[in-house]
Amino acid sequence: MSKAGALDLASGLGGKINKEEVKSAVDEYVSESEQLRLYEKYHGYYGGKEESRMANYTDMVNKYYDLATSFYEYGWGESFHFAHRWNGESLRESIKRHEHFLALQLGLKPGMKVLDVGCGIGGPLREIARFSLTSVTGLNNNEYQISRGKELNRLAGVSGTCDFVKADFMNMPFSDNTFDAVYAIEATCHAPDPVGCYKEIYRVLKPGQCFAVYEWCITDHYDPNNATHKRIKDEIELGNGLPDIRSTRQCLQAVKDAGFEVVWDKDLADDSPVPWYSPLDPSRFSLSSFRLTSVGRMITRTMVKALEYVGLAPQGSERVSNFLEKAAEGLVEGGKKEIFTPMYFFLARKPLSE
């Protein structure tokens, strides 16, 4: 964890390093506790409806990341995603390799202009830019994450080749045929309409060039009539700011409907020697991802409670920590039952002629 991440957890829990600068998506004076209540009401776990999540996805996702970003950075580092992992490989190593794999599949070359759709605070963006010697633009609709990403770019010395644009990936402010490559890492799962999202990516990508993605999906093992499966899905949606979790088949059809030619696809979780959910599994212990273990989460929970009690963390911080733990439980259970994957990968190409 970066020093800034540690300071963030102590001084601005819930994704708000500077609480005076980061505004609520609904009302700039809404408290963190009230913002959390407004976020929770969207989800099935609290009786919310999918239709409401779809219609208000921008508000819902912004609330989620305002609340959760500091927790993510504290526990996960700068790259908020899972990874295919080999035996003997650390979590950090696997995350970097996962990002390098994406760059290699896209055939990135020095000087290319690349778009990261839903870039978070830019951990993958910085790694891929340095690995491939490309210029990478991060698209993000969350003001707090962009401000955090710009500071991390400055510290990493990549501000000259990496930048951020605040916008909705359903309506990108770029001209047609702008980018040499586009990728998304566990981000387009937030889109209310995958076809619409993929069509925007198609529009801004140059003809003959490729789009690569890691998608969060339910698998063919998911049974919508199984109450346990439904509960797990609801927990994952609540804890990760998702309007709905689509199936691998739905995502593959959506990218075809958007006009792409699919080069290849695979659920990379299927043959990962170390289960992707192992960093969150309380039955496992790892020094390399200690903050994500049951002991680490207990320490974090206690610290958060104490910080909130003495007023160093805003009201609602403990509840944010709790719903993120509930999400972790849903992810582990979904992984063990093989009904959910965070790494359904596909590589798709925009035809040279339409």
Short mmCIF file of C-alpha atoms in Angstrom, two decimals:
data_model
loop_
_atom_site.label_atom_id
_atom_site.label_comp_id
_atom_site.label_asym_id
_atom_site.label_seq_id
_atom_site.Cartn_x
_atom_site.Cartn_y
_atom_site.Cartn_z
CA MET A 1 0.00 0.00 0.00
CA SER A 2 1.22 3.50 -0.78
CA LYS A 3 1.86 5.94 2.03
CA ALA A 4 -0.96 8.04 0.61
CA GLY A 5 -3.29 5.07 0.81
CA ALA A 6 -2.57 4.66 4.51
CA LEU A 7 -3.15 8.35 5.12
CA ASP A 8 -6.35 8.20 3.11
CA LEU A 9 -7.73 5.42 5.26
CA ALA A 10 -7.06 7.37 8.42
CA SER A 11 -8.10 10.81 7.19
CA GLY A 12 -10.81 10.30 4.62
CA LEU A 13 -12.52 6.94 4.65
CA GLY A 14 -15.18 6.13 2.10
CA GLY A 15 -13.21 7.32 -0.90
CA LYS A 16 -12.86 10.92 0.25
CA ILE A 17 -9.25 11.90 0.88
CA ASN A 18 -10.22 15.57 1.00
CA LYS A 19 -13.82 15.61 2.16
CA GLU A 20 -14.20 19.30 1.21
CA GLU A 21 -13.32 18.68 -2.45
CA VAL A 22 -15.22 15.49 -3.24
CA LYS A 23 -18.92 16.15 -3.64
CA SER A 24 -21.85 13.80 -3.45
CA ALA A 25 -23.40 12.93 -6.81
CA VAL A 26 -26.77 14.12 -5.49
CA ASP A 27 -25.99 16.95 -3.10
CA GLU A 28 -22.59 18.36 -2.29
CA TYR A 29 -23.54 18.67 1.35
CA VAL A 30 -24.90 15.15 1.83
CA SER A 31 -23.05 13.36 4.63
CA GLU A 32 -21.15 10.12 4.00
CA SER A 33 -23.71 8.24 6.09
CA GLU A 34 -26.61 9.64 4.04
CA GLN A 35 -24.71 9.02 0.79
CA LEU A 36 -24.29 5.40 1.83
CA ARG A 37 -28.03 5.09 2.52
CA LEU A 38 -28.80 6.56 -0.91
CA TYR A 39 -26.39 4.09 -2.53
CA GLU A 40 -27.78 1.07 -0.67
CA LYS A 41 -31.37 1.78 -1.71
CA TYR A 42 -30.57 0.91 -5.33
CA HIS A 43 -29.70 -2.72 -4.61
CA GLY A 44 -31.68 -5.94 -4.44
CA TYR A 45 -30.02 -6.80 -1.13
CA TYR A 46 -32.01 -3.89 0.32
CA GLY A 47 -35.09 -4.35 -1.84
CA GLY A 48 -33.97 -2.15 -4.74
CA LYS A 49 -34.94 -2.94 -8.34
CA GLU A 50 -32.73 -3.64 -11.35
CA GLU A 51 -34.72 -1.09 -13.38
CA SER A 52 -33.76 1.65 -10.91
CA ARG A 53 -30.11 0.66 -11.01
CA MET A 54 -30.13 0.75 -14.81
CA ALA A 55 -31.86 4.13 -14.98
CA ASN A 56 -29.61 5.72 -12.34
CA TYR A 57 -26.35 3.90 -12.97
CA THR A 58 -24.22 7.09 -13.15
CA ASP A 59 -25.43 8.27 -9.76
CA MET A 60 -25.14 4.78 -8.26
CA VAL A 61 -21.62 4.09 -9.55
CA ASN A 62 -20.35 7.54 -8.52
CA LYS A 63 -21.69 7.05 -5.00
CA TYR A 64 -20.06 3.64 -4.86
CA TYR A 65 -16.61 4.87 -5.83
CA ASP A 66 -16.81 7.96 -3.62
CA LEU A 67 -17.48 5.60 -0.73
CA ALA A 68 -15.17 2.71 -1.59
CA THR A 69 -12.03 4.01 -3.32
CA SER A 70 -9.87 4.58 -0.24
CA PHE A 71 -10.74 1.12 1.06
CA TYR A 72 -9.79 -0.36 -2.32
CA GLU A 73 -6.46 1.43 -2.44
CA TYR A 74 -5.68 0.47 1.16
CA GLY A 75 -6.35 -3.23 0.61
CA TRP A 76 -5.57 -3.71 -3.06
CA GLY A 77 -3.03 -1.10 -4.16
CA GLU A 78 -3.45 1.06 -7.26
CA SER A 79 -4.93 -1.64 -9.55
CA PHE A 80 -8.44 -2.60 -8.50
CA HIS A 81 -8.80 -5.96 -10.22
CA PHE A 82 -8.31 -9.71 -9.87
CA ALA A 83 -5.86 -11.77 -11.90
CA HIS A 84 -5.02 -15.20 -13.24
CA ARG A 85 -2.34 -16.43 -10.83
CA TRP A 86 0.35 -19.10 -10.92
CA ASN A 87 1.56 -21.12 -7.93
CA GLY A 88 4.38 -19.26 -6.21
CA GLU A 89 3.34 -15.94 -7.76
CA SER A 90 2.47 -13.03 -5.46
CA LEU A 91 -0.77 -11.12 -5.86
CA ARG A 92 1.14 -8.02 -6.99
CA GLU A 93 3.10 -10.02 -9.58
CA SER A 94 -0.06 -11.64 -10.93
CA ILE A 95 -1.82 -8.28 -11.25
CA LYS A 96 1.07 -6.84 -13.28
CA ARG A 97 1.22 -9.93 -15.49
CA HIS A 98 -2.55 -9.70 -16.05
CA GLU A 99 -2.06 -6.14 -17.30
CA HIS A 100 0.94 -7.05 -19.46
CA PHE A 101 -1.07 -9.90 -21.00
CA LEU A 102 -3.69 -7.38 -22.08
CA ALA A 103 -1.05 -5.14 -23.67
CA LEU A 104 0.46 -8.08 -25.55
CA GLN A 105 -2.93 -9.28 -26.82
CA LEU A 106 -3.59 -5.79 -28.18
CA GLY A 107 -0.20 -5.76 -29.89
CA LEU A 108 0.69 -2.41 -28.37
CA LYS A 109 3.69 -0.64 -29.89
CA PRO A 110 5.60 2.48 -28.83
CA GLY A 111 3.80 5.66 -29.81
CA MET A 112 0.31 4.16 -30.02
CA LYS A 113 -2.61 6.12 -28.59
CA VAL A 114 -4.57 3.89 -26.19
CA LEU A 115 -7.84 4.30 -24.26
CA ASP A 116 -8.49 2.76 -20.83
CA VAL A 117 -12.28 2.63 -20.37
CA GLY A 118 -13.22 2.94 -16.70
CA CYS A 119 -9.65 3.45 -15.50
CA GLY A 120 -10.12 3.80 -11.73
CA ILE A 121 -7.18 5.67 -10.19
CA GLY A 122 -4.98 4.55 -13.09
CA GLY A 123 -2.87 1.68 -11.76
CA PRO A 124 -3.22 -0.43 -14.95
CA LEU A 125 -2.93 2.70 -17.10
CA ARG A 126 0.48 3.55 -15.65
CA GLU A 127 1.73 -0.04 -15.80
CA ILE A 128 0.62 -0.59 -19.40
CA ALA A 129 2.01 2.77 -20.55
CA ARG A 130 5.43 2.00 -19.07
CA PHE A 131 5.40 -1.61 -20.28
CA SER A 132 4.44 -0.76 -23.89
CA LEU A 133 5.81 2.80 -24.25
CA THR A 134 2.40 4.02 -25.35
CA SER A 135 0.30 7.07 -24.49
CA VAL A 136 -2.76 6.05 -22.47
CA THR A 137 -5.87 8.12 -21.78
CA GLY A 138 -7.99 7.04 -18.84
CA LEU A 139 -11.75 7.56 -19.09
CA ASN A 140 -13.55 7.88 -15.77
CA ASN A 141 -16.76 9.54 -14.60
CA ASN A 142 -15.74 9.84 -10.94
CA GLU A 143 -14.12 13.15 -9.98
CA TYR A 144 -12.41 11.83 -6.87
CA GLN A 145 -10.70 8.96 -8.70
CA ILE A 146 -9.48 11.29 -11.45
CA SER A 147 -7.94 13.72 -8.95
CA ARG A 148 -6.27 10.82 -7.17
CA GLY A 149 -5.06 9.36 -10.49
CA LYS A 150 -3.51 12.65 -11.61
CA GLU A 151 -1.51 12.86 -8.39
CA LEU A 152 -0.30 9.26 -8.79
CA ASN A 153 0.66 10.00 -12.41
CA ARG A 154 2.72 12.94 -11.21
CA LEU A 155 4.46 10.84 -8.57
CA ALA A 156 5.16 8.10 -11.13
CA GLY A 157 6.54 10.59 -13.66
CA VAL A 158 4.11 9.66 -16.44
CA SER A 159 2.04 12.84 -16.66
CA GLY A 160 3.53 13.53 -20.09
CA THR A 161 2.19 10.31 -21.62
CA CYS A 162 -0.84 9.49 -19.45
CA ASP A 163 -3.90 11.62 -18.85
CA PHE A 164 -7.51 11.40 -17.70
CA VAL A 165 -10.82 12.51 -19.18
CA LYS A 166 -13.95 12.79 -17.05
CA ALA A 167 -16.87 11.37 -19.02
CA ASP A 168 -19.50 8.65 -19.22
CA PHE A 169 -18.37 5.66 -21.28
CA MET A 170 -21.87 5.52 -22.78
CA ASN A 171 -21.20 8.91 -24.40
CA MET A 172 -17.48 9.52 -24.94
CA PRO A 173 -16.19 13.00 -25.89
CA PHE A 174 -13.85 11.69 -28.59
CA SER A 175 -14.03 11.85 -32.37
CA ASP A 176 -14.62 8.73 -34.44
CA ASN A 177 -11.54 6.56 -35.13
CA THR A 178 -9.34 8.25 -32.51
CA PHE A 179 -7.52 5.40 -30.74
CA ASP A 180 -5.09 2.69 -31.87
CA ALA A 181 -6.31 0.33 -29.15
CA VAL A 182 -8.93 0.25 -26.38
CA TYR A 183 -9.13 -1.91 -23.26
CA ALA A 184 -11.33 -2.22 -20.18
CA ILE A 185 -10.46 -4.04 -16.96
CA GLU A 186 -13.46 -5.05 -14.83
CA ALA A 187 -15.13 -1.72 -15.64
CA THR A 188 -17.73 -2.08 -18.40
CA CYS A 189 -19.70 -4.34 -16.05
CA HIS A 190 -21.03 -1.01 -14.70
CA ALA A 191 -22.66 -0.18 -18.06
CA PRO A 192 -26.47 -0.28 -18.08
CA ASP A 193 -26.42 -1.47 -21.72
CA PRO A 194 -23.40 -3.50 -22.91
CA VAL A 195 -24.24 -3.10 -26.60
CA GLY A 196 -24.41 0.68 -26.24
CA CYS A 197 -21.14 0.75 -24.33
CA TYR A 198 -19.35 -1.49 -26.84
CA LYS A 199 -20.73 0.61 -29.71
CA GLU A 200 -19.11 3.72 -28.23
CA ILE A 201 -15.82 1.82 -27.94
CA TYR A 202 -16.25 0.68 -31.55
CA ARG A 203 -16.87 4.26 -32.67
CA VAL A 204 -13.69 5.75 -31.14
CA LEU A 205 -11.44 2.84 -32.19
CA LYS A 206 -9.62 3.03 -35.52
CA PRO A 207 -10.66 0.48 -38.20
CA GLY A 208 -8.63 -2.74 -38.10
CA GLN A 209 -7.62 -2.17 -34.47
CA CYS A 210 -8.53 -4.16 -31.35
CA PHE A 211 -10.49 -3.93 -28.12
CA ALA A 212 -9.60 -6.22 -25.19
CA VAL A 213 -11.60 -6.63 -22.00
CA TYR A 214 -11.86 -8.47 -18.71
CA GLU A 215 -15.58 -8.67 -17.86
CA TRP A 216 -17.39 -9.56 -14.64
CA CYS A 217 -19.93 -12.23 -15.57
CA ILE A 218 -22.14 -14.95 -14.25
CA THR A 219 -21.31 -18.32 -15.76
CA ASP A 220 -23.39 -21.18 -17.17
CA HIS A 221 -23.40 -22.69 -13.66
CA TYR A 222 -25.61 -19.86 -12.38
CA ASP A 223 -29.24 -20.82 -11.74
CA PRO A 224 -31.58 -17.79 -11.45
CA ASN A 225 -34.11 -19.97 -9.61
CA ASN A 226 -31.60 -20.96 -6.94
CA ALA A 227 -32.07 -18.73 -3.87
CA THR A 228 -28.44 -19.07 -2.79
CA HIS A 229 -27.19 -18.15 -6.25
CA LYS A 230 -29.51 -15.13 -6.29
CA ARG A 231 -28.31 -13.98 -2.85
CA ILE A 232 -24.67 -14.23 -3.94
CA LYS A 233 -25.42 -12.20 -7.08
CA ASP A 234 -27.20 -9.52 -5.01
CA GLU A 235 -24.24 -9.30 -2.60
CA ILE A 236 -21.76 -8.86 -5.45
CA GLU A 237 -23.91 -6.17 -7.09
CA LEU A 238 -24.31 -4.27 -3.80
CA GLY A 239 -20.66 -4.45 -2.84
CA ASN A 240 -19.33 -3.51 -6.27
CA GLY A 241 -21.69 -0.86 -7.63
CA LEU A 242 -23.22 -3.00 -10.40
CA PRO A 243 -26.63 -2.49 -12.04
CA ASP A 244 -26.73 -6.17 -13.06
CA ILE A 245 -24.26 -9.00 -13.70
CA ARG A 246 -24.55 -10.30 -17.24
CA SER A 247 -23.66 -13.76 -18.46
CA THR A 248 -20.59 -14.55 -20.55
CA ARG A 249 -22.91 -15.39 -23.45
CA GLN A 250 -24.68 -12.03 -23.18
CA CYS A 251 -21.37 -10.14 -23.23
CA LEU A 252 -20.06 -12.08 -26.20
CA GLN A 253 -23.26 -11.47 -28.16
CA ALA A 254 -23.24 -7.80 -27.18
CA VAL A 255 -19.77 -7.18 -28.60
CA LYS A 256 -20.81 -8.89 -31.84
CA ASP A 257 -23.99 -6.80 -31.97
CA ALA A 258 -21.83 -3.69 -31.59
CA GLY A 259 -20.08 -4.59 -34.84
CA PHE A 260 -16.88 -6.23 -33.65
CA GLU A 261 -15.28 -9.41 -34.96
CA VAL A 262 -14.37 -11.65 -32.01
CA VAL A 263 -10.78 -12.90 -32.31
CA TRP A 264 -10.95 -15.19 -29.29
CA ASP A 265 -12.56 -15.45 -25.87
CA LYS A 266 -12.00 -17.46 -22.70
CA ASP A 267 -12.87 -17.40 -19.02
CA LEU A 268 -9.34 -17.12 -17.62
CA ALA A 269 -10.59 -18.20 -14.21
CA ASP A 270 -11.11 -21.72 -15.56
CA ASP A 271 -7.42 -22.68 -15.53
CA SER A 272 -5.95 -20.36 -12.89
CA PRO A 273 -3.75 -22.59 -10.64
CA VAL A 274 -4.44 -20.25 -7.70
CA PRO A 275 -8.16 -19.37 -7.48
CA TRP A 276 -8.78 -15.73 -8.37
CA TYR A 277 -10.74 -15.23 -5.13
CA SER A 278 -7.96 -16.54 -2.85
CA PRO A 279 -6.90 -13.04 -1.65
CA LEU A 280 -10.40 -12.61 -0.19
CA ASP A 281 -10.83 -16.16 1.15
CA PRO A 282 -10.77 -16.09 4.99
CA SER A 283 -9.64 -19.75 5.04
CA ARG A 284 -6.34 -18.73 3.40
CA PHE A 285 -3.50 -16.70 4.88
CA SER A 286 -1.07 -14.66 2.82
CA LEU A 287 1.55 -12.14 3.90
CA SER A 288 1.53 -10.61 0.41
CA SER A 289 -2.16 -9.73 0.69
CA PHE A 290 -2.48 -9.56 4.48
CA ARG A 291 -4.97 -6.66 4.50
CA LEU A 292 -7.44 -8.81 2.54
CA THR A 293 -7.26 -11.84 4.88
CA SER A 294 -9.74 -12.42 7.70
CA VAL A 295 -7.19 -11.21 10.26
CA GLY A 296 -6.30 -8.17 8.17
CA ARG A 297 -9.96 -7.31 7.65
CA MET A 298 -10.63 -7.65 11.38
CA ILE A 299 -7.79 -5.22 12.11
CA THR A 300 -9.10 -2.82 9.45
CA ARG A 301 -12.64 -3.09 10.81
CA THR A 302 -11.44 -2.30 14.34
CA MET A 303 -9.35 0.62 13.12
CA VAL A 304 -12.21 2.02 11.05
CA LYS A 305 -14.58 1.79 14.01
CA ALA A 306 -12.09 3.58 16.27
CA LEU A 307 -11.37 6.31 13.70
CA GLU A 308 -15.08 6.92 13.18
CA TYR A 309 -15.69 7.00 16.96
CA VAL A 310 -13.07 9.70 17.56
CA GLY A 311 -14.18 11.70 14.51
CA LEU A 312 -11.13 11.17 12.28
CA ALA A 313 -13.25 9.19 9.81
CA PRO A 314 -16.68 10.35 8.63
CA GLN A 315 -19.91 8.83 9.88
CA GLY A 316 -20.85 5.79 7.78
CA SER A 317 -17.26 4.57 7.30
CA GLU A 318 -17.83 1.43 9.34
CA ARG A 319 -20.94 0.62 7.27
CA VAL A 320 -18.93 1.04 4.05
CA SER A 321 -16.33 -1.36 5.43
CA ASN A 322 -19.09 -3.81 6.34
CA PHE A 323 -20.79 -3.85 2.93
CA LEU A 324 -17.41 -4.28 1.22
CA GLU A 325 -16.80 -7.29 3.47
CA LYS A 326 -20.21 -8.64 2.49
CA ALA A 327 -19.22 -8.19 -1.14
CA ALA A 328 -16.01 -10.11 -0.49
CA GLU A 329 -18.02 -12.95 1.00
CA GLY A 330 -20.26 -13.01 -2.07
CA LEU A 331 -17.26 -13.00 -4.42
CA VAL A 332 -15.59 -15.90 -2.61
CA GLU A 333 -18.80 -17.90 -2.48
CA GLY A 334 -19.54 -17.14 -6.13
CA GLY A 335 -16.04 -18.22 -7.09
CA LYS A 336 -16.16 -21.44 -5.13
CA LYS A 337 -19.52 -22.36 -6.65
CA GLU A 338 -18.15 -21.34 -10.09
CA ILE A 339 -21.21 -19.19 -10.78
CA PHE A 340 -19.24 -15.95 -11.15
CA THR A 341 -16.02 -14.88 -12.88
CA PRO A 342 -14.22 -11.49 -12.86
CA MET A 343 -12.02 -12.36 -15.82
CA TYR A 344 -14.05 -13.39 -18.83
CA PHE A 345 -11.63 -12.21 -21.51
CA PHE A 346 -12.26 -11.46 -25.14
CA LEU A 347 -10.24 -9.81 -27.87
CA ALA A 348 -12.30 -8.17 -30.61
CA ARG A 349 -11.35 -6.33 -33.80
CA LYS A 350 -13.07 -3.47 -35.59
CA PRO A 351 -13.30 -4.42 -39.29
CA LEU A 352 -11.18 -2.44 -41.76
CA SER A 353 -14.28 -1.71 -43.81
CA GLU A 354 -17.82 -1.44 -42.49
#
